[in-house]
mmCIF file of C-alpha atoms in Angstrom:
data_model
loop_
_atom_site.group_PDB
_atom_site.id
_atom_site.type_symbol
_atom_site.label_atom_id
_atom_site.label_comp_id
_atom_site.label_asym_id
_atom_site.label_seq_id
_atom_site.Cartn_x
_atom_site.Cartn_y
_atom_site.Cartn_z
ATOM 1 C CA MET A 172 0.000 0.000 0.000
ATOM 2 C CA THR A 173 1.210 3.501 -0.773
ATOM 3 C CA LYS A 174 -0.150 6.866 0.292
ATOM 4 C CA ASN A 175 -1.613 7.273 -3.200
ATOM 5 C CA ASP A 176 -3.572 4.028 -2.685
ATOM 6 C CA THR A 177 -5.345 5.379 0.396
ATOM 7 C CA PRO A 178 -8.380 7.657 0.261
ATOM 8 C CA ALA A 179 -7.745 11.398 0.343
ATOM 9 C CA TYR A 180 -8.815 13.446 3.336
ATOM 10 C CA VAL A 181 -12.324 14.789 3.328
ATOM 11 C CA VAL A 182 -11.763 18.498 3.976
ATOM 12 C CA PHE A 183 -14.219 21.134 5.159
ATOM 13 C CA ASP A 184 -13.431 24.734 4.233
ATOM 14 C CA PRO A 185 -14.954 26.968 6.947
ATOM 15 C CA LYS A 186 -14.320 30.101 4.892
ATOM 16 C CA ALA A 187 -16.458 28.692 2.076
ATOM 17 C CA ASN A 188 -19.040 27.312 4.567
ATOM 18 C CA GLN A 189 -19.321 24.159 2.491
ATOM 19 C CA GLN A 190 -22.577 22.271 2.383
ATOM 20 C CA LYS A 191 -21.540 20.124 -0.563
ATOM 21 C CA GLU A 192 -21.875 16.388 -0.933
ATOM 22 C CA GLU A 193 -18.120 15.810 -0.563
ATOM 23 C CA VAL A 194 -18.130 16.897 3.104
ATOM 24 C CA LYS A 195 -21.415 15.201 4.014
ATOM 25 C CA ILE A 196 -19.592 12.274 5.686
ATOM 26 C CA LEU A 197 -17.991 14.699 8.166
ATOM 27 C CA ARG A 198 -21.426 15.867 9.295
ATOM 28 C CA GLN A 199 -23.108 12.491 9.949
ATOM 29 C CA SER A 200 -22.819 9.864 12.649
ATOM 30 C CA ALA A 201 -20.714 6.942 11.494
ATOM 31 C CA LYS A 202 -21.835 3.314 11.461
ATOM 32 C CA THR A 203 -21.501 1.296 14.670
ATOM 33 C CA LEU A 204 -19.557 -1.909 14.009
ATOM 34 C CA THR A 205 -20.490 -5.383 15.217
ATOM 35 C CA PHE A 206 -18.129 -8.181 16.195
ATOM 36 C CA SER A 207 -16.527 -10.208 14.791
ATOM 37 C CA LEU A 208 -15.254 -7.599 12.367
ATOM 38 C CA THR A 209 -15.751 -8.321 8.683
ATOM 39 C CA ASP A 210 -12.925 -8.552 6.141
ATOM 40 C CA SER A 211 -14.073 -5.156 4.868
ATOM 41 C CA ASP A 212 -13.816 -3.682 8.381
ATOM 42 C CA LEU A 213 -10.306 -5.092 8.793
ATOM 43 C CA GLU A 214 -9.257 -3.670 5.430
ATOM 44 C CA ASP A 215 -10.637 -0.270 6.418
ATOM 45 C CA ILE A 216 -8.685 -0.395 9.693
ATOM 46 C CA LYS A 217 -5.516 -1.286 7.781
ATOM 47 C CA THR A 218 -6.079 1.693 5.462
ATOM 48 C CA LEU A 219 -6.724 4.039 8.399
ATOM 49 C CA GLU A 220 -3.603 2.841 10.210
ATOM 50 C CA TYR A 221 -1.456 3.232 7.109
ATOM 51 C CA ARG A 222 -2.680 6.796 6.576
ATOM 52 C CA PHE A 223 -1.994 7.618 10.246
ATOM 53 C CA ASP A 224 1.491 6.071 10.146
ATOM 54 C CA THR A 225 2.534 8.031 7.066
ATOM 55 C CA GLU A 226 1.669 11.507 8.421
ATOM 56 C CA LYS A 227 3.861 13.840 10.437
ATOM 57 C CA ASN A 228 2.447 15.777 13.380
ATOM 58 C CA MET A 229 -0.751 13.761 13.571
ATOM 59 C CA ALA A 230 -2.183 12.942 16.987
ATOM 60 C CA GLY A 231 -5.267 11.113 15.779
ATOM 61 C CA LEU A 232 -7.451 10.201 12.835
ATOM 62 C CA ALA A 233 -11.048 9.051 12.518
ATOM 63 C CA ALA A 234 -12.122 6.767 9.682
ATOM 64 C CA VAL A 235 -14.692 9.302 8.470
ATOM 65 C CA GLN A 236 -11.839 11.708 7.681
ATOM 66 C CA ILE A 237 -10.744 9.395 4.880
ATOM 67 C CA ASN A 238 -14.272 8.658 3.690
ATOM 68 C CA ILE A 239 -14.840 5.468 5.691
ATOM 69 C CA PRO A 240 -18.192 5.963 7.493
ATOM 70 C CA LYS A 241 -17.429 3.660 10.442
ATOM 71 C CA LYS A 242 -16.820 4.265 14.162
ATOM 72 C CA ILE A 243 -13.090 3.624 14.090
ATOM 73 C CA ILE A 244 -10.392 5.946 15.434
ATOM 74 C CA ILE A 245 -6.628 5.753 15.749
ATOM 75 C CA PHE A 246 -4.486 7.995 17.918
ATOM 76 C CA SER A 247 -1.212 8.263 19.780
ATOM 77 C CA CYS A 248 0.026 10.417 22.641
ATOM 78 C CA ASN A 249 3.592 9.381 23.336
ATOM 79 C CA ASN A 250 5.844 12.298 22.405
ATOM 80 C CA LEU A 251 7.113 14.078 25.527
ATOM 81 C CA GLU A 252 8.689 16.745 23.303
ATOM 82 C CA LEU A 253 5.141 18.052 22.717
ATOM 83 C CA LYS A 254 4.960 19.116 26.375
ATOM 84 C CA LYS A 255 6.783 22.283 25.284
ATOM 85 C CA PHE A 256 3.684 23.247 23.296
ATOM 86 C CA ARG A 257 1.052 21.195 25.121
ATOM 87 C CA PRO A 258 1.621 21.795 28.861
ATOM 88 C CA THR A 259 -1.381 19.601 29.735
ATOM 89 C CA LEU A 260 0.427 16.551 28.323
ATOM 90 C CA THR A 261 0.585 14.525 31.545
ATOM 91 C CA GLN A 262 -0.583 11.113 30.367
ATOM 92 C CA MET A 263 0.776 9.001 27.531
ATOM 93 C CA MET A 264 -0.731 6.270 25.360
ATOM 94 C CA PRO A 265 0.942 4.400 22.495
ATOM 95 C CA LYS A 266 -0.675 4.071 19.087
ATOM 96 C CA THR A 267 -4.178 2.799 19.722
ATOM 97 C CA ILE A 268 -7.055 1.694 17.495
ATOM 98 C CA TRP A 269 -10.538 1.880 18.978
ATOM 99 C CA ILE A 270 -13.843 0.623 17.634
ATOM 100 C CA ASN A 271 -17.163 2.231 18.664
ATOM 101 C CA PRO A 272 -15.538 4.567 21.216
ATOM 102 C CA SER A 273 -17.402 6.921 23.545
ATOM 103 C CA TYR A 274 -16.507 9.309 26.336
ATOM 104 C CA LYS A 275 -18.102 11.144 29.229
ATOM 105 C CA GLY A 276 -16.634 14.312 30.688
ATOM 106 C CA ILE A 277 -15.719 14.380 34.381
ATOM 107 C CA GLU A 278 -17.363 17.672 35.301
ATOM 108 C CA GLU A 279 -15.564 18.192 38.622
ATOM 109 C CA ALA A 280 -12.170 18.148 36.852
ATOM 110 C CA GLY A 281 -13.189 21.241 34.888
ATOM 111 C CA LYS A 282 -12.390 22.217 31.342
ATOM 112 C CA ASP A 283 -9.525 23.871 29.522
ATOM 113 C CA GLU A 284 -9.295 25.805 26.301
ATOM 114 C CA THR A 285 -6.507 25.597 23.739
ATOM 115 C CA TYR A 286 -5.698 25.274 20.038
ATOM 116 C CA GLU A 287 -6.845 22.362 17.912
ATOM 117 C CA GLY A 288 -5.943 21.696 14.314
ATOM 118 C CA CYS A 289 -7.402 19.052 12.069
ATOM 119 C CA PHE A 290 -6.480 17.447 8.766
ATOM 120 C CA SER A 291 -10.159 17.789 7.801
ATOM 121 C CA ILE A 292 -10.350 21.562 8.360
ATOM 122 C CA LYS A 293 -8.806 23.674 5.611
ATOM 123 C CA ASP A 294 -6.235 26.275 6.706
ATOM 124 C CA THR A 295 -7.937 26.993 10.046
ATOM 125 C CA VAL A 296 -7.178 26.181 13.680
ATOM 126 C CA GLY A 297 -9.747 26.649 16.435
ATOM 127 C CA ILE A 298 -9.487 27.499 20.117
ATOM 128 C CA VAL A 299 -11.626 24.774 21.655
ATOM 129 C CA GLU A 300 -12.857 24.154 25.191
ATOM 130 C CA ARG A 301 -12.769 20.487 26.230
ATOM 131 C CA TYR A 302 -13.145 18.445 29.405
ATOM 132 C CA SER A 303 -9.826 18.244 31.259
ATOM 133 C CA LYS A 304 -10.573 14.658 32.288
ATOM 134 C CA ILE A 305 -12.851 12.015 30.760
ATOM 135 C CA ARG A 306 -14.014 8.457 31.185
ATOM 136 C CA TYR A 307 -13.761 6.475 27.970
ATOM 137 C CA LYS A 308 -15.110 3.191 26.686
ATOM 138 C CA ALA A 309 -14.177 1.470 23.434
ATOM 139 C CA PHE A 310 -13.473 -1.926 21.911
ATOM 140 C CA ASP A 311 -10.307 -3.344 20.441
ATOM 141 C CA MET A 312 -10.235 -5.231 17.156
ATOM 142 C CA ASP A 313 -11.078 -8.499 18.945
ATOM 143 C CA GLY A 314 -14.179 -6.998 20.550
ATOM 144 C CA LYS A 315 -12.615 -6.694 24.011
ATOM 145 C CA CYS A 316 -14.016 -3.766 26.009
ATOM 146 C CA ILE A 317 -11.510 -1.097 27.054
ATOM 147 C CA GLU A 318 -12.438 1.389 29.769
ATOM 148 C CA GLY A 319 -10.490 3.995 31.670
ATOM 149 C CA THR A 320 -9.857 7.650 32.321
ATOM 150 C CA ALA A 321 -7.761 10.124 30.391
ATOM 151 C CA GLU A 322 -6.681 13.644 31.233
ATOM 152 C CA GLY A 323 -4.992 16.629 29.694
ATOM 153 C CA PHE A 324 -3.839 16.504 26.105
ATOM 154 C CA LEU A 325 -4.629 12.772 25.806
ATOM 155 C CA ALA A 326 -8.236 13.463 26.840
ATOM 156 C CA ARG A 327 -8.367 16.270 24.246
ATOM 157 C CA ILE A 328 -7.193 13.931 21.456
ATOM 158 C CA ILE A 329 -9.767 11.292 22.388
ATOM 159 C CA GLN A 330 -12.620 13.832 22.540
ATOM 160 C CA HIS A 331 -11.586 15.323 19.179
ATOM 161 C CA GLU A 332 -11.552 11.948 17.400
ATOM 162 C CA ILE A 333 -14.762 10.664 18.980
ATOM 163 C CA ASP A 334 -16.498 13.900 17.983
ATOM 164 C CA HIS A 335 -15.549 13.111 14.369
ATOM 165 C CA ILE A 336 -17.498 9.847 14.367
ATOM 166 C CA HIS A 337 -20.572 11.790 15.528
ATOM 167 C CA GLY A 338 -20.336 14.415 12.795
ATOM 168 C CA ILE A 339 -18.835 17.144 15.000
ATOM 169 C CA LEU A 340 -15.787 19.124 13.868
ATOM 170 C CA CYS A 341 -13.485 20.961 16.269
ATOM 171 C CA ILE A 342 -14.349 24.193 14.472
ATOM 172 C CA ASP A 343 -17.973 23.660 15.603
ATOM 173 C CA ARG A 344 -16.799 23.893 19.220
ATOM 174 C CA ALA A 345 -14.304 26.727 18.662
ATOM 175 C CA SER A 346 -14.707 30.026 20.487
ATOM 176 C CA SER A 347 -12.393 31.630 17.930
ATOM 177 C CA SER A 348 -10.094 30.588 15.103
ATOM 178 C CA MET A 349 -6.828 31.538 13.454
ATOM 179 C CA ASP A 350 -4.984 30.903 10.243
ATOM 180 C CA GLN A 351 -3.213 27.536 10.294
ATOM 181 C CA GLU A 352 0.116 29.076 9.210
ATOM 182 C CA ILE A 353 0.203 31.271 12.338
ATOM 183 C CA TYR A 354 -0.553 28.234 14.514
ATOM 184 C CA ILE A 355 2.194 26.160 12.888
ATOM 185 C CA LYS A 356 4.691 28.967 13.409
ATOM 186 C CA MET A 357 3.713 29.229 17.110
ATOM 187 C CA ARG A 358 4.006 25.467 17.521
ATOM 188 C CA ASN A 359 7.403 25.267 15.824
ATOM 189 C CA GLU A 360 8.750 28.145 17.928
ATOM 190 C CA ALA A 361 7.589 26.455 21.133
ATOM 191 C CA LEU A 362 9.178 23.148 20.129
ATOM 192 C CA LYS A 363 12.541 24.850 19.476
ATOM 193 C CA ARG A 364 12.827 25.891 23.141
#
């Protein structure tokens, strides 16, 4: 498989306020999978993982972002270097694939607001408020239930990706936005320190 063999990103352009057919998948709830996974499901997971593995600076990816309308996400939070830019990075998790994931915010832990970018949002980064701590539930590829809590930047990644499978984009939750180039410059400067 090569990058050219995988589906392109479905991209919403907030400046154009797209309502076109090509972004429809980003605005709908994805299909809940049943176990055992089908050969088609496994192939879709392989495609999603390949796309994730071949990108730089990607924390997570939902299947809907590459035109696969299924409740599958992949993410990773294991780069301590990011703490320079993401001070809430207190909890790590290696590359993880979840099926049918969900989360519930832990209200008493509060919320925090920071920048979020997305491969499915064209040239725009939003400042998004999220729960600081969540309880999550998901299934692995064998159908085994996975439950736990996540906090800080890891919790933000999980919330962002799970929102995708419910048709919610980070820009929908943003209190304000900025040009992606400015964000990238800020991030790169912080990582140089």
